[in-house]
Tab-separated table of C-alpha atoms in Angstrom:
chain	number	residue	atom	x	y	z
A	1	MET	CA	-14.031	9.777	14.838
A	2	ASN	CA	-14.093	6.130	15.836
A	3	THR	CA	-11.937	5.858	18.979
A	4	THR	CA	-10.897	2.324	18.128
A	5	THR	CA	-9.586	3.516	14.785
A	6	GLU	CA	-7.722	6.469	16.314
A	7	ASN	CA	-5.972	4.043	18.662
A	8	LEU	CA	-4.470	2.378	15.572
A	9	TYR	CA	-2.797	5.565	14.333
A	10	GLY	CA	0.958	5.153	14.497
A	11	LYS	CA	0.764	1.432	13.776
A	12	ASN	CA	1.372	-0.879	10.842
A	13	PHE	CA	-0.639	-4.073	10.301
A	14	ILE	CA	1.579	-7.138	10.134
A	15	ALA	CA	0.633	-10.819	10.509
A	16	GLY	CA	-2.818	-9.904	11.784
A	17	GLU	CA	-1.566	-7.534	14.490
A	18	TRP	CA	-1.413	-3.745	14.766
A	19	THR	CA	2.235	-3.127	15.617
A	20	SER	CA	3.616	0.184	16.865
A	21	ALA	CA	6.138	1.732	14.492
A	22	ALA	CA	9.497	3.060	15.577
A	23	ARG	CA	8.769	6.398	13.896
A	24	THR	CA	5.644	8.390	13.008
A	25	VAL	CA	4.880	11.350	10.746
A	26	PRO	CA	1.987	13.858	10.956
A	27	ASN	CA	-0.933	13.646	8.531
A	28	ILE	CA	-1.924	17.244	7.683
A	29	ASN	CA	-5.350	18.416	6.504
A	30	PRO	CA	-4.773	20.376	3.247
A	31	SER	CA	-7.948	22.395	3.902
A	32	ASP	CA	-6.556	23.580	7.238
A	33	VAL	CA	-2.871	23.031	7.905
A	34	THR	CA	-3.404	23.620	11.640
A	35	ASP	CA	-5.512	20.443	11.746
A	36	ILE	CA	-3.398	17.308	12.249
A	37	VAL	CA	-5.420	14.216	11.375
A	38	GLY	CA	-3.013	12.077	13.397
A	39	GLU	CA	0.494	10.708	13.675
A	40	PHE	CA	0.921	7.736	11.350
A	41	ALA	CA	3.493	4.971	11.095
A	42	SER	CA	6.650	5.230	9.035
A	43	ALA	CA	7.923	1.684	8.627
A	44	ASP	CA	11.582	0.752	8.887
A	45	HIS	CA	13.492	-2.036	7.161
A	46	GLY	CA	12.657	-4.632	9.793
A	47	GLU	CA	8.929	-3.949	9.706
A	48	VAL	CA	8.803	-4.292	5.933
A	49	GLU	CA	10.658	-7.608	6.161
A	50	GLN	CA	8.156	-8.838	8.758
A	51	ALA	CA	5.243	-7.877	6.528
A	52	ILE	CA	6.690	-9.718	3.520
A	53	ALA	CA	7.442	-12.782	5.649
A	54	ALA	CA	3.904	-12.783	7.071
A	55	ALA	CA	2.378	-12.698	3.590
A	56	ARG	CA	4.659	-15.471	2.373
A	57	GLN	CA	3.779	-17.656	5.367
A	58	ALA	CA	0.030	-17.106	4.924
A	59	PHE	CA	0.028	-17.760	1.188
A	60	PRO	CA	-0.170	-21.598	1.011
A	61	THR	CA	-3.264	-21.695	3.228
A	62	TRP	CA	-5.022	-18.713	1.660
A	63	ALA	CA	-4.331	-19.993	-1.877
A	64	LEU	CA	-6.281	-23.166	-1.035
A	65	CYS	CA	-8.977	-21.390	0.992
A	66	PRO	CA	-12.466	-22.469	-0.173
A	67	ALA	CA	-13.907	-20.069	-2.716
A	68	GLN	CA	-17.045	-19.433	-0.679
A	69	LYS	CA	-15.044	-18.315	2.346
A	70	ARG	CA	-13.057	-15.861	0.248
A	71	ALA	CA	-16.268	-14.580	-1.332
A	72	ASP	CA	-17.933	-14.145	2.061
A	73	ILE	CA	-15.020	-12.068	3.404
A	74	LEU	CA	-15.010	-9.772	0.373
A	75	PHE	CA	-18.782	-9.347	0.497
A	76	LYS	CA	-18.675	-8.584	4.233
A	77	THR	CA	-16.000	-5.974	3.488
A	78	ALA	CA	-18.337	-4.368	0.942
A	79	GLN	CA	-21.128	-4.245	3.524
A	80	LEU	CA	-18.911	-2.691	6.182
A	81	LEU	CA	-17.572	-0.067	3.786
A	82	THR	CA	-21.115	0.866	2.789
A	83	SER	CA	-22.341	1.177	6.373
A	84	ASN	CA	-19.287	3.267	7.301
A	85	ALA	CA	-19.213	5.417	4.138
A	86	GLY	CA	-20.131	8.638	5.913
A	87	ARG	CA	-17.499	8.319	8.616
A	88	ILE	CA	-14.707	7.137	6.325
A	89	GLY	CA	-15.662	9.677	3.662
A	90	THR	CA	-15.284	12.478	6.190
A	91	LEU	CA	-11.845	11.150	7.130
A	92	LEU	CA	-10.806	10.854	3.469
A	93	SER	CA	-12.002	14.414	2.829
A	94	ARG	CA	-10.042	15.631	5.826
A	95	GLU	CA	-6.721	14.059	4.873
A	96	GLN	CA	-6.857	14.413	1.070
A	97	GLY	CA	-8.922	17.554	0.430
A	98	ARG	CA	-11.695	15.963	-1.632
A	99	PRO	CA	-15.135	17.581	-1.086
A	100	ARG	CA	-17.013	15.418	1.372
A	101	PRO	CA	-19.785	14.180	-0.983
A	102	GLU	CA	-17.135	13.055	-3.500
A	103	ALA	CA	-15.137	11.414	-0.718
A	104	GLU	CA	-18.161	9.446	0.472
A	105	GLY	CA	-18.791	8.448	-3.134
A	106	GLU	CA	-15.269	7.064	-3.360
A	107	VAL	CA	-15.876	4.890	-0.291
A	108	VAL	CA	-19.066	3.583	-1.877
A	109	ARG	CA	-17.099	2.820	-5.053
A	110	ALA	CA	-14.586	0.835	-2.977
A	111	ALA	CA	-17.503	-1.153	-1.551
A	112	GLN	CA	-18.801	-1.849	-5.063
A	113	ILE	CA	-15.378	-3.129	-6.096
A	114	PHE	CA	-15.299	-5.617	-3.217
A	115	ALA	CA	-18.866	-6.740	-3.953
A	116	PHE	CA	-17.978	-7.305	-7.607
A	117	PHE	CA	-14.927	-9.411	-6.802
A	118	ALA	CA	-16.849	-11.383	-4.195
A	119	GLY	CA	-18.788	-12.688	-7.184
A	120	GLU	CA	-15.674	-13.138	-9.307
A	121	VAL	CA	-14.208	-15.551	-6.721
A	122	VAL	CA	-16.480	-18.320	-7.945
A	123	ARG	CA	-16.245	-17.300	-11.601
A	124	ALA	CA	-12.525	-17.945	-11.979
A	125	THR	CA	-12.601	-20.296	-14.948
A	126	GLY	CA	-10.369	-22.759	-16.765
A	127	GLU	CA	-10.548	-24.612	-20.085
A	128	ILE	CA	-10.370	-28.191	-21.331
A	129	PHE	CA	-8.899	-29.030	-24.735
A	130	PRO	CA	-8.644	-32.323	-26.596
A	131	SER	CA	-5.063	-33.465	-26.818
A	132	THR	CA	-3.385	-34.300	-30.097
A	133	ARG	CA	-2.315	-37.526	-28.390
A	134	PRO	CA	-4.785	-40.425	-28.138
A	135	GLY	CA	-6.281	-41.019	-24.694
A	136	ALA	CA	-5.230	-37.679	-23.252
A	137	GLU	CA	-6.728	-34.290	-22.556
A	138	VAL	CA	-5.363	-30.858	-21.743
A	139	LEU	CA	-6.538	-28.733	-18.797
A	140	VAL	CA	-5.728	-25.028	-18.632
A	141	SER	CA	-6.227	-23.600	-15.140
A	142	ARG	CA	-5.508	-20.391	-13.255
A	143	GLU	CA	-3.699	-20.231	-9.930
A	144	PRO	CA	-2.722	-17.356	-7.625
A	145	ILE	CA	0.690	-15.891	-8.402
A	146	GLY	CA	1.802	-15.566	-4.765
A	147	VAL	CA	2.642	-12.455	-2.772
A	148	VAL	CA	1.756	-9.128	-4.386
A	149	ALA	CA	3.135	-5.730	-3.385
A	150	ALA	CA	0.668	-2.900	-4.018
A	151	ILE	CA	1.952	0.685	-4.132
A	152	THR	CA	-0.929	3.156	-4.289
A	153	PRO	CA	-1.235	6.946	-4.875
A	154	TRP	CA	-2.652	9.819	-2.850
A	155	ASN	CA	-5.263	11.080	-5.303
A	156	VAL	CA	-7.688	8.128	-4.908
A	157	PRO	CA	-6.806	6.916	-1.410
A	158	ILE	CA	-9.367	4.149	-0.874
A	159	ALA	CA	-10.779	3.100	-4.276
A	160	ILE	CA	-7.391	2.421	-5.903
A	161	PRO	CA	-6.192	0.277	-2.964
A	162	ALA	CA	-9.557	-1.508	-3.206
A	163	TRP	CA	-9.198	-2.275	-6.900
A	164	LYS	CA	-5.811	-3.849	-6.220
A	165	ILE	CA	-6.635	-5.653	-2.958
A	166	ALA	CA	-10.024	-7.082	-3.961
A	167	PRO	CA	-8.881	-9.043	-7.053
A	168	ALA	CA	-5.626	-10.075	-5.408
A	169	LEU	CA	-7.511	-11.674	-2.511
A	170	ALA	CA	-10.315	-13.000	-4.699
A	171	TYR	CA	-7.861	-15.080	-6.726
A	172	GLY	CA	-5.991	-16.406	-3.689
A	173	ASN	CA	-2.981	-14.111	-3.389
A	174	CYS	CA	-1.508	-12.522	-0.288
A	175	MET	CA	-0.465	-8.899	-0.231
A	176	VAL	CA	1.706	-6.156	1.231
A	177	LEU	CA	0.084	-2.724	0.799
A	178	LYS	CA	2.185	0.465	0.752
A	179	PRO	CA	-0.153	3.476	0.493
A	180	ALA	CA	0.950	7.009	-0.333
A	181	GLU	CA	2.468	8.786	2.644
A	182	LEU	CA	0.034	11.709	2.284
A	183	VAL	CA	-3.106	9.582	2.832
A	184	PRO	CA	-2.416	6.854	5.409
A	185	ALA	CA	-5.726	7.104	7.269
A	186	SER	CA	-7.893	5.891	4.372
A	187	ALA	CA	-5.691	2.832	3.801
A	188	LEU	CA	-5.668	2.076	7.524
A	189	GLU	CA	-9.470	2.191	7.589
A	190	LEU	CA	-9.720	-0.177	4.642
A	191	VAL	CA	-7.343	-2.696	6.206
A	192	ARG	CA	-9.132	-2.461	9.566
A	193	ILE	CA	-12.446	-3.243	7.875
A	194	LEU	CA	-10.959	-6.256	6.085
A	195	GLN	CA	-9.730	-7.499	9.435
A	196	GLU	CA	-13.214	-7.015	10.893
A	197	ALA	CA	-14.653	-8.939	7.937
A	198	GLY	CA	-12.626	-11.980	8.992
A	199	LEU	CA	-9.536	-11.894	6.771
A	200	PRO	CA	-6.989	-14.380	8.193
A	201	ALA	CA	-3.742	-13.130	9.680
A	202	GLY	CA	-0.935	-12.423	7.227
A	203	VAL	CA	-3.073	-12.415	4.085
A	204	LEU	CA	-2.977	-8.597	3.898
A	205	ASN	CA	-0.248	-6.537	5.528
A	206	LEU	CA	-0.020	-2.743	5.718
A	207	VAL	CA	3.286	-0.856	5.880
A	208	MET	CA	3.135	2.922	5.755
A	209	GLY	CA	5.853	5.471	5.166
A	210	SER	CA	8.205	6.801	2.536
A	211	GLY	CA	8.109	5.258	-0.916
A	212	SER	CA	11.832	5.833	-1.352
A	213	THR	CA	12.439	3.680	1.731
A	214	ILE	CA	9.831	0.949	1.362
A	215	GLY	CA	9.609	0.668	-2.430
A	216	PRO	CA	13.134	-0.616	-3.139
A	217	GLN	CA	12.824	-3.179	-0.371
A	218	LEU	CA	9.614	-4.567	-1.838
A	219	LEU	CA	11.190	-4.681	-5.293
A	220	ASP	CA	14.364	-6.379	-4.061
A	221	SER	CA	12.675	-9.074	-1.983
A	222	PRO	CA	12.713	-12.582	-3.499
A	223	ASP	CA	9.479	-13.270	-1.595
A	224	ILE	CA	7.507	-10.717	-3.608
A	225	ASP	CA	6.144	-12.311	-6.784
A	226	ALA	CA	4.366	-9.344	-8.363
A	227	VAL	CA	4.095	-5.555	-8.047
A	228	SER	CA	1.064	-3.413	-8.849
A	229	PHE	CA	1.807	0.312	-8.943
A	230	THR	CA	-0.163	3.485	-9.625
A	231	GLY	CA	1.664	6.812	-9.695
A	232	SER	CA	3.973	9.001	-11.742
A	233	ILE	CA	5.610	7.967	-14.994
A	234	ALA	CA	9.134	8.499	-13.623
A	235	THR	CA	8.557	6.258	-10.605
A	236	GLY	CA	6.568	3.738	-12.607
A	237	LYS	CA	9.355	3.231	-15.127
A	238	LYS	CA	11.868	2.631	-12.332
A	239	ILE	CA	9.547	0.155	-10.642
A	240	ALA	CA	8.831	-1.686	-13.890
A	241	ALA	CA	12.540	-1.975	-14.725
A	242	ALA	CA	13.429	-3.202	-11.232
A	243	ALA	CA	10.561	-5.686	-11.167
A	244	VAL	CA	11.449	-7.147	-14.545
A	245	ALA	CA	15.105	-7.422	-13.505
A	246	GLY	CA	13.987	-9.356	-10.436
A	247	GLY	CA	11.736	-11.668	-12.410
A	248	LYS	CA	8.538	-10.239	-10.898
A	249	LYS	CA	5.269	-9.717	-12.671
A	250	VAL	CA	4.553	-5.983	-12.870
A	251	GLN	CA	1.593	-3.740	-13.556
A	252	ALA	CA	2.055	0.047	-13.679
A	253	GLU	CA	-0.461	2.836	-14.265
A	254	MET	CA	1.505	6.035	-14.818
A	255	GLY	CA	-0.570	9.055	-15.719
A	256	GLY	CA	-1.799	10.928	-18.738
A	257	LYS	CA	-2.244	14.117	-20.710
A	258	SER	CA	-5.781	13.555	-21.882
A	259	GLY	CA	-7.242	15.509	-24.771
A	260	LEU	CA	-10.940	16.387	-24.976
A	261	VAL	CA	-11.928	17.241	-28.563
A	262	VAL	CA	-14.864	19.624	-29.068
A	263	LEU	CA	-16.130	19.840	-32.657
A	264	ASN	CA	-18.244	22.555	-34.293
A	265	ASP	CA	-21.401	20.437	-34.085
A	266	ALA	CA	-21.015	19.648	-30.366
A	267	ASN	CA	-23.739	20.394	-27.850
A	268	LEU	CA	-21.892	23.167	-26.003
A	269	ASP	CA	-23.797	22.649	-22.753
A	270	ILE	CA	-22.540	19.066	-22.671
A	271	ALA	CA	-19.046	20.055	-23.832
A	272	ILE	CA	-18.636	22.720	-21.138
A	273	ASP	CA	-19.854	20.318	-18.447
A	274	CYS	CA	-17.373	17.681	-19.642
A	275	ALA	CA	-14.502	20.182	-19.774
A	276	ILE	CA	-15.151	21.734	-16.354
A	277	ASP	CA	-15.577	18.367	-14.652
A	278	GLY	CA	-12.685	16.682	-16.430
A	279	ALA	CA	-10.215	19.547	-16.043
A	280	PHE	CA	-11.006	21.053	-12.639
A	281	PHE	CA	-13.066	18.802	-10.383
A	282	TRP	CA	-11.088	16.667	-7.903
A	283	THR	CA	-8.798	19.749	-8.065
A	284	GLY	CA	-7.517	18.359	-11.370
A	285	GLN	CA	-5.747	15.604	-9.434
A	286	ARG	CA	-6.739	12.732	-11.719
A	287	CYS	CA	-4.509	10.916	-14.169
A	288	THR	CA	-7.445	10.994	-16.615
A	289	ALA	CA	-8.006	14.765	-16.245
A	290	SER	CA	-8.844	16.719	-19.412
A	291	SER	CA	-5.645	18.750	-19.411
A	292	ARG	CA	-5.893	19.635	-23.125
A	293	LEU	CA	-9.135	21.000	-24.579
A	294	ILE	CA	-8.887	20.676	-28.357
A	295	VAL	CA	-11.536	22.929	-29.872
A	296	ALA	CA	-12.574	23.478	-33.499
A	297	ARG	CA	-12.103	27.086	-34.588
A	298	GLY	CA	-15.779	27.571	-35.547
A	299	ILE	CA	-16.831	27.468	-31.869
A	300	TYR	CA	-13.513	28.322	-30.205
A	301	ASP	CA	-14.396	31.867	-29.112
A	302	GLU	CA	-17.789	30.914	-27.714
A	303	PHE	CA	-16.307	27.895	-25.953
A	304	VAL	CA	-13.600	29.991	-24.274
A	305	ASP	CA	-16.080	32.679	-23.210
A	306	ARG	CA	-18.393	30.113	-21.677
A	307	MET	CA	-15.541	28.314	-19.934
A	308	ILE	CA	-14.360	31.562	-18.325
A	309	ALA	CA	-17.905	32.435	-17.242
A	310	ARG	CA	-18.410	28.981	-15.728
A	311	MET	CA	-15.041	29.076	-13.949
A	312	LYS	CA	-16.140	32.247	-12.129
A	313	THR	CA	-19.042	30.349	-10.548
A	314	LEU	CA	-16.980	27.453	-9.142
A	315	ARG	CA	-16.959	27.233	-5.342
A	316	ILE	CA	-13.416	26.561	-4.107
A	317	ASP	CA	-13.192	26.125	-0.352
A	318	HIS	CA	-12.676	23.841	2.635
A	319	ALA	CA	-13.376	20.252	1.596
A	320	GLN	CA	-15.938	19.746	4.360
A	321	LYS	CA	-17.804	23.026	3.871
A	322	GLU	CA	-21.310	22.644	2.485
A	323	GLY	CA	-21.456	23.553	-1.209
A	324	THR	CA	-17.735	23.256	-1.939
A	325	GLU	CA	-17.177	22.005	-5.483
A	326	ILE	CA	-13.365	22.038	-5.553
A	327	GLY	CA	-11.200	21.490	-2.494
A	328	PRO	CA	-7.557	22.379	-1.895
A	329	VAL	CA	-4.513	20.990	-3.639
A	330	VAL	CA	-3.201	18.012	-1.666
A	331	ASP	CA	-0.054	19.680	-0.269
A	332	GLU	CA	2.391	22.572	-0.609
A	333	ARG	CA	4.691	20.678	-2.957
A	334	GLN	CA	1.905	19.902	-5.442
A	335	LEU	CA	0.664	23.476	-5.257
A	336	ALA	CA	4.169	24.726	-6.061
A	337	GLN	CA	4.331	22.359	-9.042
A	338	ASN	CA	1.017	23.699	-10.361
A	339	GLN	CA	2.246	27.287	-10.061
A	340	ARG	CA	5.565	26.403	-11.685
A	341	TYR	CA	3.838	24.996	-14.769
A	342	ILE	CA	1.648	28.092	-15.017
A	343	GLU	CA	4.793	30.228	-15.066
A	344	ILE	CA	6.346	27.938	-17.701
A	345	ALA	CA	3.246	28.382	-19.858
A	346	LYS	CA	3.437	32.160	-19.489
A	347	ALA	CA	7.127	32.187	-20.393
A	348	ASP	CA	6.345	30.196	-23.545
A	349	GLY	CA	3.752	32.750	-24.631
A	350	GLY	CA	0.562	31.366	-23.099
A	351	GLU	CA	-2.211	33.608	-21.762
A	352	VAL	CA	-3.348	32.420	-18.336
A	353	ILE	CA	-6.877	32.978	-17.048
A	354	GLY	CA	-7.046	32.357	-13.278
A	355	GLY	CA	-4.525	30.141	-11.544
A	356	GLN	CA	-3.934	32.391	-8.526
A	357	ARG	CA	-3.404	31.094	-5.017
A	358	LEU	CA	-6.501	31.793	-2.904
A	359	GLN	CA	-7.083	32.748	0.718
A	360	ARG	CA	-9.944	31.194	2.633
A	361	ASP	CA	-11.150	31.172	6.247
A	362	THR	CA	-8.630	28.438	7.031
A	363	GLN	CA	-5.002	28.253	5.987
A	364	GLY	CA	-4.858	25.670	3.208
A	365	PHE	CA	-3.511	24.935	-0.268
A	366	TYR	CA	-6.185	26.697	-2.317
A	367	MET	CA	-5.871	27.853	-5.917
A	368	GLU	CA	-8.300	28.936	-8.586
A	369	PRO	CA	-8.436	26.792	-11.735
A	370	ALA	CA	-6.267	27.952	-14.625
A	371	LEU	CA	-7.290	28.120	-18.272
A	372	ILE	CA	-4.356	28.639	-20.643
A	373	LEU	CA	-4.846	30.125	-24.110
A	374	ASN	CA	-2.575	30.752	-27.102
A	375	THR	CA	-0.429	27.634	-26.794
A	376	SER	CA	0.722	25.031	-29.288
A	377	ASN	CA	0.633	21.336	-28.606
A	378	GLY	CA	4.424	21.047	-28.558
A	379	MET	CA	4.793	23.314	-25.521
A	380	ARG	CA	5.710	21.756	-22.173
A	381	ILE	CA	2.339	22.701	-20.669
A	382	ASN	CA	0.710	20.418	-23.259
A	383	GLN	CA	3.192	17.550	-23.092
A	384	GLU	CA	3.950	17.137	-19.370
A	385	GLU	CA	1.530	16.065	-16.664
A	386	VAL	CA	0.761	18.889	-14.210
A	387	PHE	CA	-1.709	17.006	-11.976
A	388	GLY	CA	-3.609	20.091	-10.901
A	389	PRO	CA	-6.578	22.266	-11.983
A	390	VAL	CA	-4.738	23.524	-15.059
A	391	THR	CA	-5.843	23.020	-18.655
A	392	SER	CA	-5.047	24.459	-22.094
A	393	VAL	CA	-7.420	25.314	-24.922
A	394	LEU	CA	-5.938	24.452	-28.307
A	395	LYS	CA	-7.584	25.804	-31.474
A	396	VAL	CA	-7.711	23.411	-34.459
A	397	ALA	CA	-9.047	23.748	-37.982
A	398	ASP	CA	-11.117	20.583	-38.224
A	399	TYR	CA	-11.643	17.025	-37.018
A	400	GLU	CA	-8.540	15.671	-38.756
A	401	GLU	CA	-6.275	18.152	-36.998
A	402	ALA	CA	-8.076	17.531	-33.693
A	403	LEU	CA	-7.394	13.794	-33.893
A	404	MET	CA	-3.755	14.407	-34.745
A	405	VAL	CA	-3.303	16.791	-31.779
A	406	ALA	CA	-5.135	14.443	-29.403
A	407	ASN	CA	-2.735	11.613	-30.301
A	408	ASP	CA	0.388	13.803	-30.285
A	409	THR	CA	1.596	12.932	-26.787
A	410	ARG	CA	3.704	10.224	-25.168
A	411	PHE	CA	0.721	9.446	-22.923
A	412	GLY	CA	-2.259	7.321	-23.908
A	413	LEU	CA	-4.495	6.873	-20.888
A	414	SER	CA	-7.763	8.537	-21.873
A	415	SER	CA	-9.298	10.832	-24.462
A	416	GLY	CA	-12.695	12.210	-25.336
A	417	ILE	CA	-14.770	13.851	-28.025
A	418	CYS	CA	-17.889	16.015	-27.929
A	419	THR	CA	-19.824	15.875	-31.197
A	420	ASP	CA	-23.254	15.069	-32.612
A	421	SER	CA	-21.633	13.274	-35.554
A	422	LEU	CA	-21.831	9.484	-35.470
A	423	HIS	CA	-19.164	9.366	-38.172
A	424	HIS	CA	-16.656	11.469	-36.222
A	425	SER	CA	-17.363	9.847	-32.855
A	426	THR	CA	-16.941	6.359	-34.341
A	427	HIS	CA	-13.776	7.311	-36.204
A	428	PHE	CA	-12.327	8.945	-33.084
A	429	ARG	CA	-13.147	5.955	-30.896
A	430	ARG	CA	-11.346	3.671	-33.335
A	431	HIS	CA	-8.317	5.891	-34.001
A	432	SER	CA	-7.620	7.483	-30.621
A	433	LEU	CA	-4.354	6.081	-29.241
A	434	ALA	CA	-5.726	5.870	-25.701
A	435	GLY	CA	-6.844	2.983	-23.537
A	436	THR	CA	-10.091	4.717	-22.589
A	437	VAL	CA	-12.245	6.850	-24.907
A	438	ALA	CA	-15.263	8.954	-23.927
A	439	VAL	CA	-17.932	10.242	-26.317
A	440	ASN	CA	-19.943	13.197	-24.994
A	441	LEU	CA	-18.789	12.279	-21.491
A	442	THR	CA	-15.941	13.412	-19.258
A	443	THR	CA	-12.573	11.751	-19.878
A	444	THR	CA	-12.286	10.933	-16.184
A	445	GLY	CA	-14.902	8.222	-15.748
A	446	SER	CA	-13.980	4.616	-14.926
A	447	GLU	CA	-16.176	1.759	-13.760
A	448	TYR	CA	-15.243	-1.237	-11.631
A	449	HIS	CA	-16.639	-3.975	-13.898
A	450	VAL	CA	-14.677	-3.063	-17.048
A	451	PRO	CA	-10.922	-2.823	-17.741
A	452	PHE	CA	-8.941	0.317	-16.952
A	453	GLY	CA	-5.560	1.225	-18.363
A	454	GLY	CA	-3.745	3.111	-21.071
A	455	ARG	CA	-1.322	2.837	-23.944
A	456	LYS	CA	2.149	4.214	-24.700
A	457	SER	CA	3.809	5.605	-21.566
A	458	SER	CA	0.621	5.651	-19.522
A	459	SER	CA	0.534	1.958	-18.673
A	460	TYR	CA	2.673	-1.134	-18.515
A	461	GLY	CA	1.395	-4.654	-18.001
A	462	ALA	CA	-2.086	-6.139	-17.697
A	463	ARG	CA	-5.271	-4.081	-17.279
A	464	GLU	CA	-6.879	-3.396	-13.924
A	465	GLN	CA	-10.503	-3.925	-12.836
A	466	GLY	CA	-13.292	-6.164	-14.093
A	467	ARG	CA	-12.651	-9.758	-15.061
A	468	TYR	CA	-9.529	-8.536	-16.871
A	469	ALA	CA	-7.840	-8.212	-13.479
A	470	MET	CA	-7.505	-12.001	-13.536
A	471	ASP	CA	-4.785	-11.671	-16.172
A	472	PHE	CA	-2.470	-10.009	-13.670
A	473	TYR	CA	-3.413	-11.734	-10.415
A	474	THR	CA	-3.302	-15.314	-11.695
A	475	ALA	CA	-0.755	-17.593	-13.322
A	476	ILE	CA	-1.811	-19.969	-16.096
A	477	LYS	CA	-1.024	-23.666	-15.795
A	478	THR	CA	-1.374	-26.190	-18.622
A	479	SER	CA	-1.798	-29.816	-17.522
A	480	TYR	CA	-1.619	-32.854	-19.808
A	481	VAL	CA	-3.602	-35.816	-18.476
A	482	ARG	CA	-3.916	-39.419	-19.703
A	483	ALA	CA	-7.315	-40.792	-18.669
């Protein structure tokens, strides 16, 4: 571990300085609960106020910072993330439980996000219109919105902060970042690298600790202009309501209950790969996870048999052990929630394959993936987000019923279909009530250069990522000019 980085544990980053916090909390490795990653800051009211004030003070200068300077800082950040991907990936794996190769891949994705937005800095565009009045013209321009509070989750501890920070800074905003309390080390690393890349003091501030303590303060502050949140639907709705009441711009990504449809004509090798990856990899801890497998009755039995056989081959172990495919659940509370939903499914008549807690060489939060049979779509297991390696297989008569079941949820983040039919894949893509649709691919994929977000209760506000991020991180100004 980088000694310089370890010396920053227990500190927040405010106004360009690493400041010791009044209180710290331990960061526990879910693969081995005897391994304490470090003691990390838990900010108090005063520290949050200082962070907001620092961002507000830095905003006028950063908003007018030359585009090339902003681009250079973001590109340097991308380079530093890439060169440090192995070290940071190991740290991410240690604190979150992601298998190390996946964790390193997430760091590389964060680097790609910063590289993309380094280019977007100089592509922020406006428009010129002829005026209806003689001798005048109309200019439509985009300006930074001000100070943005970013509240990020534990399941993607460096890429999600990156896809909020990079566009915010690219378009001239300042920011206060509040990462999830379970994964402070990854956020600290990202902020440290931005500092090393030359980001001016106050432009980005990091306050770590409890969401119930820090969140309301960010929402109540008149110096916060916008809030970008990723997390649960319950918290997201509260944040959206509070932000709107305070006149703040708000963006909330709030989870899903994604359905993967498998039709009779599907390539079953592809369908099984999509289902296993989408439902169980990342320990099922993805908002886009395939938590409902909607399978046509003509191939249902074969699909279930092959799923069970494949599940038996999955390697579930310490996140940093060579060959591990699925790491531990992130903490004891999430593990208990997974087990509780399995028991709910059983009580409602479901047949559960797997789902047991596992013992490994180290004491951690291990469980085998669970496949649940004999359920109907109205059951709680198929309507509420579990956020673990738990999925149901729902038998349907045909494509029409599959589409209906896929859409029969309050969520609308992602969906997918496995079929060799161009007709059915096109119809599904057009009629799925989800923000992201996958055809013969896992429901969980997202790319940095295109928009990400859902419909219904899954999302609120503008899309994230790609050039569409400009819609949230800028304000539109219309100017009327007489020549």
